[in-house]
PDB file of C-alpha atoms in Angstrom:
ATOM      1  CA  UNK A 479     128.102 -38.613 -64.241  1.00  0.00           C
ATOM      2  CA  UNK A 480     130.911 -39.171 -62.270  1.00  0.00           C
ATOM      3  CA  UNK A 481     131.965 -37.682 -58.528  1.00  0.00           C
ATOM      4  CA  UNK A 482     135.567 -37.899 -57.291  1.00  0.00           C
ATOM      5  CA  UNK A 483     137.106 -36.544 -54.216  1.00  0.00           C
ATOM      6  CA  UNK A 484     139.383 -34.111 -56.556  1.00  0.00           C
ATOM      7  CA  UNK A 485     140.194 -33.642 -60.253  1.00  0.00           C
ATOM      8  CA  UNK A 486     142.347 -36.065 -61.037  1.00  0.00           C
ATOM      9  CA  UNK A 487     141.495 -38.938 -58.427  1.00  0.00           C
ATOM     10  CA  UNK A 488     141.912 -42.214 -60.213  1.00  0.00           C
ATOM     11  CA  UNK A 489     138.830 -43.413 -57.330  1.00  0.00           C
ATOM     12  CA  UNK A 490     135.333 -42.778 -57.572  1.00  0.00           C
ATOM     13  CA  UNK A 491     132.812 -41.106 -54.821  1.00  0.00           C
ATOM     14  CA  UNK A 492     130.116 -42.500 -56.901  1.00  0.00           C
ATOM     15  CA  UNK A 493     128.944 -43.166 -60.412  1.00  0.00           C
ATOM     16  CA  UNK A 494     125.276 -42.370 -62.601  1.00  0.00           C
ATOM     17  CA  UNK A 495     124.828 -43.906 -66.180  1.00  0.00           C
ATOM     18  CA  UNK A 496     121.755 -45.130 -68.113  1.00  0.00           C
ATOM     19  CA  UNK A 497     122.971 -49.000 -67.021  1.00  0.00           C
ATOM     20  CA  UNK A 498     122.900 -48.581 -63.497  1.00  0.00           C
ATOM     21  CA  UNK A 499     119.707 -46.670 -63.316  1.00  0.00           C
ATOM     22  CA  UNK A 500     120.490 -43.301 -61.700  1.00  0.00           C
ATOM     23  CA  UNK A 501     120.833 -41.443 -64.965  1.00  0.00           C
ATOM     24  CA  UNK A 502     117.833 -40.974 -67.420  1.00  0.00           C
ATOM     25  CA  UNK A 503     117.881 -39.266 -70.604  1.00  0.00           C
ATOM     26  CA  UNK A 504     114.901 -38.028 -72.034  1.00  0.00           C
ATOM     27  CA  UNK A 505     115.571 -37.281 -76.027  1.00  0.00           C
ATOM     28  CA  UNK A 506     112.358 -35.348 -76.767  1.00  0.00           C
ATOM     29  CA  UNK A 507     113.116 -32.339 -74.558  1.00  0.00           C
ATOM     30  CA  UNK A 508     116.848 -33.233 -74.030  1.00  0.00           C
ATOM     31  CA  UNK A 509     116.938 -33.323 -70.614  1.00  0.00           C
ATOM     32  CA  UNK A 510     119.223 -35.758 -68.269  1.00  0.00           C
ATOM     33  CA  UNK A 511     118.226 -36.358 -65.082  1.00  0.00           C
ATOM     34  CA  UNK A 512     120.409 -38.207 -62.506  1.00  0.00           C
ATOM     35  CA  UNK A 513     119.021 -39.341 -58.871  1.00  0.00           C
ATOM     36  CA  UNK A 514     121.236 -40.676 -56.219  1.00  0.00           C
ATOM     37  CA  UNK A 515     119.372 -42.945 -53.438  1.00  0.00           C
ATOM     38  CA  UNK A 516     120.393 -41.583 -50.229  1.00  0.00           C
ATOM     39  CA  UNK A 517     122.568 -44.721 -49.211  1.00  0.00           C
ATOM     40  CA  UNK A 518     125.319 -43.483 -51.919  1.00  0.00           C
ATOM     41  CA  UNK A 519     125.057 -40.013 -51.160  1.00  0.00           C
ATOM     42  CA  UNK A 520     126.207 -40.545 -47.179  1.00  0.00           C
ATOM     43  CA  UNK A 521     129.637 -39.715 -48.054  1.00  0.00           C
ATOM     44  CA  UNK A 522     132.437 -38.163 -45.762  1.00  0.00           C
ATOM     45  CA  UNK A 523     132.249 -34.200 -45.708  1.00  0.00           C
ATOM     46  CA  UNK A 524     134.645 -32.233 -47.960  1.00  0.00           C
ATOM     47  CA  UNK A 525     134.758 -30.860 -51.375  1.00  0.00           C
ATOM     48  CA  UNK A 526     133.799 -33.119 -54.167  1.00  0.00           C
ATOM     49  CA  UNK A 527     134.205 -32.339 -58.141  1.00  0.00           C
ATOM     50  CA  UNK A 528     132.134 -34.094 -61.190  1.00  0.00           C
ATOM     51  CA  UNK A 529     131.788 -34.239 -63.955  1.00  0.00           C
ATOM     52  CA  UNK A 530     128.916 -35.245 -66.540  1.00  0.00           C
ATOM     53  CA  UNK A 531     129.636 -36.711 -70.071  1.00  0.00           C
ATOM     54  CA  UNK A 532     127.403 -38.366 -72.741  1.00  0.00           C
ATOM     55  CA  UNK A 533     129.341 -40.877 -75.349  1.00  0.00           C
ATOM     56  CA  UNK A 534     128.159 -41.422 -78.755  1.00  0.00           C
ATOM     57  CA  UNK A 535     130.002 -44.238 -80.762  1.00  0.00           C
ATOM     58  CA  UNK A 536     133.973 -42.980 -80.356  1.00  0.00           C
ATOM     59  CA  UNK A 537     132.539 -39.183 -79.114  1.00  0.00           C
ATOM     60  CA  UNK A 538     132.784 -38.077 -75.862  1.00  0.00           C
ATOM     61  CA  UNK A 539     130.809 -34.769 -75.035  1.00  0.00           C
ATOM     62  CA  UNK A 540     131.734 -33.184 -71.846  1.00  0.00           C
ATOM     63  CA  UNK A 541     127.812 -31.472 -70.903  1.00  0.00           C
ATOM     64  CA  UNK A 542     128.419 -30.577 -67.333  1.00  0.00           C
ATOM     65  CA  UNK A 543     131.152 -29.796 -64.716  1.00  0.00           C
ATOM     66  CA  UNK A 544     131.806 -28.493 -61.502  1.00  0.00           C
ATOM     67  CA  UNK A 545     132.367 -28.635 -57.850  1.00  0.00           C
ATOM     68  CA  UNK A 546     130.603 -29.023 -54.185  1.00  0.00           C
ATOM     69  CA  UNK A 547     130.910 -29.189 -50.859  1.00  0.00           C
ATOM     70  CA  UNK A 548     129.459 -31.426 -48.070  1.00  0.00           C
ATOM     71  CA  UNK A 549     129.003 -30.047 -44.624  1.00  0.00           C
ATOM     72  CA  UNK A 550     128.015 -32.088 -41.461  1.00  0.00           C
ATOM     73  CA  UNK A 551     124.984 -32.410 -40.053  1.00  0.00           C
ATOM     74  CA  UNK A 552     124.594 -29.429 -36.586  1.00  0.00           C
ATOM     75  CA  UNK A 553     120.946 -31.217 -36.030  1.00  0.00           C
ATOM     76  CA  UNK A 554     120.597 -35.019 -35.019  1.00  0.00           C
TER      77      UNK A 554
END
């Protein structure tokens, strides 16, 4: 899974795969699950688009896609 700023941004917000740990994929029930420790999530507000892919051999399956946006914090 990969977060940019906007479609087409060649930098990345932040990054999950099965490598780095934040991405597991369970192949009995099919289900991916990606976790973000808080430390990468503490990103500037704005909108944010991502996008989530799984790669077999020379495929590339696009699962997952869309858009958020991050608000700041009223209460300190």
């Amino acid at each position: 899974m990969t977060v940019r700023p906007f479609a087409g941004a060649t930098n990345t917000t932040f990054t999950a795969t099965l490598a780095n740990g934040y991405m597991t994929f369970d192949v009995l029930v099919g289900r991916v699950t990606v976790n973000f420790p808080a430390s990468i999530t503490n990103i500037a507000p704005g909108r944010y688009v991502y996008d989530l892919v799984l790669t077999t051999g020379a495929t590339v399956t696009r699962i997952l896609e869309g858009q958020f946006t991050v608000t700041p914090g009223v209460t300190v």
